[in-house]
CSV table of C-alpha atoms in Angstrom, one decimal:
chain,number,residue,atom,x,y,z
A,1,MET,CA,106.5,80.4,81.6
A,2,SER,CA,109.9,81.4,82.9
A,3,SER,CA,110.9,85.0,83.5
A,4,PRO,CA,112.7,86.6,80.5
A,5,THR,CA,116.3,87.8,80.6
A,6,PHE,CA,117.4,91.4,80.6
A,7,THR,CA,120.1,91.2,78.0
A,8,LEU,CA,120.0,93.1,74.7
A,9,ILE,CA,121.2,90.4,72.3
A,10,ASP,CA,120.0,86.9,71.3
A,11,GLU,CA,123.1,85.0,72.3
A,12,ASN,CA,123.6,83.5,75.7
A,13,PRO,CA,120.9,85.2,77.8
A,14,GLN,CA,122.4,85.5,81.3
A,15,LYS,CA,120.0,87.0,83.9
A,16,THR,CA,116.3,87.1,84.5
A,17,ILE,CA,114.6,90.5,85.0
A,18,ASP,CA,114.0,89.6,88.7
A,19,GLU,CA,117.7,89.0,89.2
A,20,VAL,CA,118.8,92.2,87.5
A,21,LEU,CA,116.3,94.3,89.4
A,22,ILE,CA,117.3,92.8,92.7
A,23,GLU,CA,121.0,93.4,91.8
A,24,GLN,CA,120.2,97.1,91.0
A,25,GLN,CA,118.2,97.4,94.2
A,26,SER,CA,121.4,96.3,96.0
A,27,HIS,CA,123.4,99.0,94.2
A,28,SER,CA,125.0,96.7,91.7
A,29,GLU,CA,127.5,98.4,89.4
A,30,ARG,CA,126.3,96.9,86.2
A,31,LEU,CA,122.8,96.3,84.7
A,32,LEU,CA,124.0,94.2,81.7
A,33,ASP,CA,126.9,91.8,81.5
A,34,LYS,CA,127.6,92.1,77.8
A,35,PRO,CA,127.9,95.2,75.5
A,36,MET,CA,125.1,95.8,73.1
A,37,GLU,CA,125.8,94.7,69.6
A,38,LYS,CA,125.7,97.5,67.0
A,39,GLY,CA,124.1,97.2,63.6
A,40,PHE,CA,121.0,95.3,64.5
A,41,SER,CA,117.7,96.5,62.9
A,42,PHE,CA,114.0,96.0,62.9
A,43,LYS,CA,111.7,95.9,59.8
A,44,PHE,CA,108.0,96.6,60.0
A,45,ASP,CA,105.6,96.2,57.1
A,46,TYR,CA,102.9,98.8,56.7
A,47,VAL,CA,99.4,97.4,57.2
A,48,ALA,CA,96.8,100.2,57.6
A,49,THR,CA,96.2,103.7,58.8
A,50,ILE,CA,93.8,104.4,61.7
A,51,GLY,CA,91.9,107.6,61.5
A,52,LYS,CA,91.8,110.4,58.9
A,53,THR,CA,95.2,111.2,57.7
A,54,GLY,CA,96.3,114.9,57.6
A,55,HIS,CA,93.3,116.0,59.5
A,56,GLU,CA,93.0,117.2,63.0
A,57,GLY,CA,89.6,117.1,64.7
A,58,ASN,CA,87.3,115.9,67.4
A,59,GLY,CA,84.9,113.6,65.5
A,60,HIS,CA,85.1,109.8,65.1
A,61,ASP,CA,88.3,108.7,63.6
A,62,GLU,CA,89.8,112.2,64.1
A,63,PHE,CA,92.6,112.9,66.6
A,64,ASN,CA,94.2,115.9,68.2
A,65,ARG,CA,97.7,114.9,69.5
A,66,PRO,CA,97.3,111.2,69.9
A,67,ASP,CA,100.2,110.4,72.2
A,68,ASP,CA,99.9,106.6,72.9
A,69,VAL,CA,98.1,103.5,71.8
A,70,ILE,CA,97.7,100.0,73.3
A,71,ILE,CA,95.9,96.8,72.4
A,72,THR,CA,94.0,94.7,75.0
A,73,ARG,CA,93.9,91.0,75.2
A,74,ASP,CA,90.3,91.1,73.7
A,75,ARG,CA,91.7,93.0,70.7
A,76,TYR,CA,90.4,96.5,71.5
A,77,LEU,CA,92.8,99.1,70.2
A,78,ILE,CA,92.8,102.2,72.5
A,79,VAL,CA,94.2,105.5,71.4
A,80,ALA,CA,95.0,108.3,73.9
A,81,ASP,CA,93.5,111.3,72.1
A,82,LYS,CA,95.2,113.8,74.3
A,83,GLU,CA,94.0,117.3,73.4
A,84,ASN,CA,90.4,116.0,72.9
A,85,GLU,CA,90.5,114.6,76.5
A,86,ARG,CA,89.3,111.2,75.5
A,87,LEU,CA,90.2,107.6,74.6
A,88,GLN,CA,89.0,106.3,71.2
A,89,VAL,CA,88.4,102.6,71.0
A,90,PHE,CA,88.7,100.6,67.8
A,91,ILE,CA,88.0,96.9,66.9
A,92,GLU,CA,89.1,94.7,64.1
A,93,ASP,CA,86.5,93.8,61.4
A,94,TYR,CA,86.4,90.7,59.3
A,95,SER,CA,89.1,92.2,57.0
A,96,LEU,CA,91.4,92.7,59.9
A,97,ILE,CA,91.2,96.5,59.6
A,98,TRP,CA,90.6,98.6,62.7
A,99,LYS,CA,87.2,100.3,62.8
A,100,TYR,CA,85.9,102.9,65.3
A,101,PHE,CA,84.0,101.3,68.1
A,102,THR,CA,83.3,103.8,71.0
A,103,THR,CA,84.7,106.8,72.9
A,104,ILE,CA,85.6,107.0,76.6
A,105,LYS,CA,85.7,110.7,77.7
A,106,THR,CA,88.3,111.8,80.3
A,107,PRO,CA,87.1,115.3,81.2
A,108,GLN,CA,89.9,117.6,82.5
A,109,VAL,CA,92.4,114.8,82.0
A,110,LYS,CA,94.6,114.8,78.9
A,111,PRO,CA,95.5,111.1,78.4
A,112,TYR,CA,99.2,111.0,77.6
A,113,CYS,CA,100.4,107.5,78.4
A,114,LEU,CA,98.6,104.1,78.6
A,115,GLU,CA,99.4,100.9,80.5
A,116,LEU,CA,97.7,97.5,80.9
A,117,LYS,CA,98.1,95.2,83.9
A,118,GLU,CA,96.6,91.8,84.1
A,119,SER,CA,95.4,90.3,87.4
A,120,GLU,CA,95.7,86.6,88.4
A,121,SER,CA,92.1,86.1,87.4
A,122,GLY,CA,92.9,87.3,83.9
A,123,GLU,CA,91.2,90.7,84.1
A,124,GLU,CA,93.0,93.6,82.5
A,125,THR,CA,93.2,97.0,84.3
A,126,LEU,CA,93.9,100.0,82.1
A,127,TRP,CA,95.9,102.8,83.7
A,128,VAL,CA,95.7,106.2,81.9
A,129,LEU,CA,98.2,108.9,82.9
A,130,GLY,CA,97.4,112.5,82.3
A,131,ASP,CA,100.1,114.9,81.0
A,132,HIS,CA,102.1,117.2,83.2
A,133,SER,CA,99.4,119.9,83.1
A,134,ASN,CA,97.0,118.0,85.4
A,135,GLN,CA,99.1,115.0,86.7
A,136,GLN,CA,96.2,112.6,87.2
A,137,VAL,CA,96.0,108.9,86.9
A,138,LEU,CA,92.8,107.1,85.9
A,139,LYS,CA,92.3,103.4,86.7
A,140,PHE,CA,89.8,101.4,84.6
A,141,SER,CA,89.3,98.0,86.3
A,142,ASN,CA,88.3,95.2,83.9
A,143,ILE,CA,88.7,97.4,80.8
A,144,SER,CA,86.9,95.1,78.4
A,145,GLN,CA,83.8,95.1,80.6
A,146,PHE,CA,84.1,98.9,80.9
A,147,ILE,CA,84.2,99.3,77.1
A,148,SER,CA,81.2,97.1,76.7
A,149,ASP,CA,79.3,99.1,79.3
A,150,ILE,CA,80.1,102.4,77.7
A,151,ASN,CA,79.2,101.1,74.3
A,152,ASN,CA,75.8,99.9,75.7
A,153,GLY,CA,75.1,103.4,77.1
A,154,LYS,CA,75.7,102.5,80.8
A,155,GLU,CA,77.1,105.4,82.8
A,156,THR,CA,80.3,104.3,84.5
A,157,LYS,CA,83.5,106.2,85.5
A,158,PRO,CA,87.0,105.2,86.2
A,159,GLU,CA,88.7,105.5,89.6
A,160,GLN,CA,90.8,108.6,89.8
A,161,VAL,CA,94.1,108.4,91.6
A,162,ASP,CA,95.8,111.7,92.5
A,163,LYS,CA,99.6,111.6,91.9
A,164,LYS,CA,100.7,115.3,92.3
A,165,THR,CA,103.9,114.7,94.3
A,166,SER,CA,106.9,116.5,92.8
A,167,GLY,CA,108.9,114.2,90.7
A,168,SER,CA,106.0,111.7,90.7
A,169,PHE,CA,105.1,108.9,88.3
A,170,VAL,CA,103.3,111.3,85.9
A,171,ASN,CA,106.0,114.0,85.7
A,172,PHE,CA,106.9,114.2,82.0
A,173,GLN,CA,106.6,110.5,81.4
A,174,PHE,CA,107.6,109.3,78.0
A,175,SER,CA,107.1,105.5,78.1
A,176,ILE,CA,105.9,102.9,80.5
A,177,THR,CA,106.7,99.2,80.2
A,178,THR,CA,105.1,96.5,82.4
A,179,ASP,CA,107.0,93.5,83.7
A,180,LYS,CA,104.1,91.2,83.6
A,181,PHE,CA,105.8,88.6,85.8
A,182,LYS,CA,106.3,91.0,88.8
A,183,GLY,CA,103.7,93.6,88.0
A,184,TRP,CA,106.3,96.3,88.1
A,185,SER,CA,106.1,99.3,85.8
A,186,ILE,CA,109.3,100.6,84.3
A,187,ARG,CA,109.2,104.3,83.3
A,188,SER,CA,111.6,106.2,81.2
A,189,GLU,CA,112.6,109.6,82.7
A,190,PRO,CA,114.5,111.4,79.9
A,191,TYR,CA,115.2,114.6,81.8
A,192,GLU,CA,116.8,112.8,84.7
A,193,HIS,CA,118.6,110.2,82.4
A,194,GLU,CA,117.2,107.3,84.3
A,195,LEU,CA,114.6,104.5,84.5
A,196,GLU,CA,112.2,104.4,87.4
A,197,VAL,CA,110.6,101.2,88.7
A,198,TYR,CA,107.2,101.2,90.3
A,199,GLY,CA,105.2,98.6,92.1
A,200,ALA,CA,101.7,97.3,91.5
A,201,ASP,CA,100.0,100.5,92.8
A,202,PHE,CA,102.6,102.8,91.3
A,203,GLU,CA,104.6,103.2,94.5
A,204,MET,CA,108.3,103.9,93.8
A,205,VAL,CA,110.5,100.8,94.2
A,206,PHE,CA,113.9,102.1,93.0
A,207,LYS,CA,115.6,104.0,90.2
A,208,TYR,CA,118.3,102.9,87.7
A,209,ALA,CA,120.8,105.5,86.6
A,210,LYS,CA,124.5,105.1,86.1
A,211,ASP,CA,126.7,108.2,85.7
A,212,LYS,CA,123.6,110.3,84.8
A,213,GLY,CA,123.8,111.9,81.3
A,214,SER,CA,127.4,111.0,81.0
A,215,GLY,CA,127.3,109.6,77.5
A,216,PRO,CA,127.1,106.6,75.2
A,217,GLY,CA,128.9,103.9,77.3
A,218,ASN,CA,127.4,100.5,77.9
A,219,ASP,CA,124.5,100.6,80.4
A,220,GLN,CA,124.6,104.4,80.6
A,221,LEU,CA,121.5,106.4,79.8
A,222,TYR,CA,121.2,109.7,78.0
A,223,VAL,CA,117.6,111.1,77.5
A,224,PRO,CA,115.9,107.6,77.5
A,225,CYS,CA,112.5,108.2,75.8
A,226,GLY,CA,111.2,104.6,75.6
A,227,SER,CA,111.6,101.0,76.5
A,228,CYS,CA,109.9,97.6,76.0
A,229,ILE,CA,110.4,94.0,76.9
A,230,ASP,CA,110.8,91.4,74.1
A,231,TYR,CA,109.4,88.3,75.9
A,232,LYS,CA,110.1,86.0,73.0
A,233,HIS,CA,113.9,86.6,73.0
A,234,GLY,CA,114.3,87.8,76.6
A,235,HIS,CA,115.5,91.3,75.7
A,236,PHE,CA,114.9,94.6,77.5
A,237,LEU,CA,115.2,97.5,75.0
A,238,ILE,CA,115.8,101.1,75.8
A,239,TRP,CA,115.9,103.9,73.3
């Protein structure tokens, strides 16, 4: 599988993510070679609701400020149930509807943002970032096995990684996107109008920001709150 490109449109993809990131690391003046086309849209069809609608709580299928969700390769859907200081795990039943499966407690850590990274052996590690009030990172190695152990009543705990440095990875994070080819994590930093790129262990690699907060020009960022990689078409999307 080849590395995807970093352009925002379908036509004539020009550069791979690696090439673009290397360019930026060398202080290149431009991230994208073509202006973004206006007027494109996405359409999503409603399928189902997870949890009890219109109801805040701490029971099964109830949430209090669910701030992120992620799906593992083994089809576990994990919800960051922030104010309840826990992760709720769901699985698909025969009718393809998500059903409650188990709960992973994260005492004194309010899970705010989730990220999965896959090792060369195929095992997925789940990184759970706490919100700015505690600035903690939890690492769940082999998350599928961890979920199975929890569901079977086995006592097990994640690794806790302290990241309290000022301006660190967990300071008001809004979105994290993984480049699965390099293992880099790309974080949106809305208050600094920039993207931050981190390595495999969340060490800072470099930042991308051009004319910070200056406006709507091509490849300029203003309060970027999220991003994702469309591997099928080779797009990197920022919103």
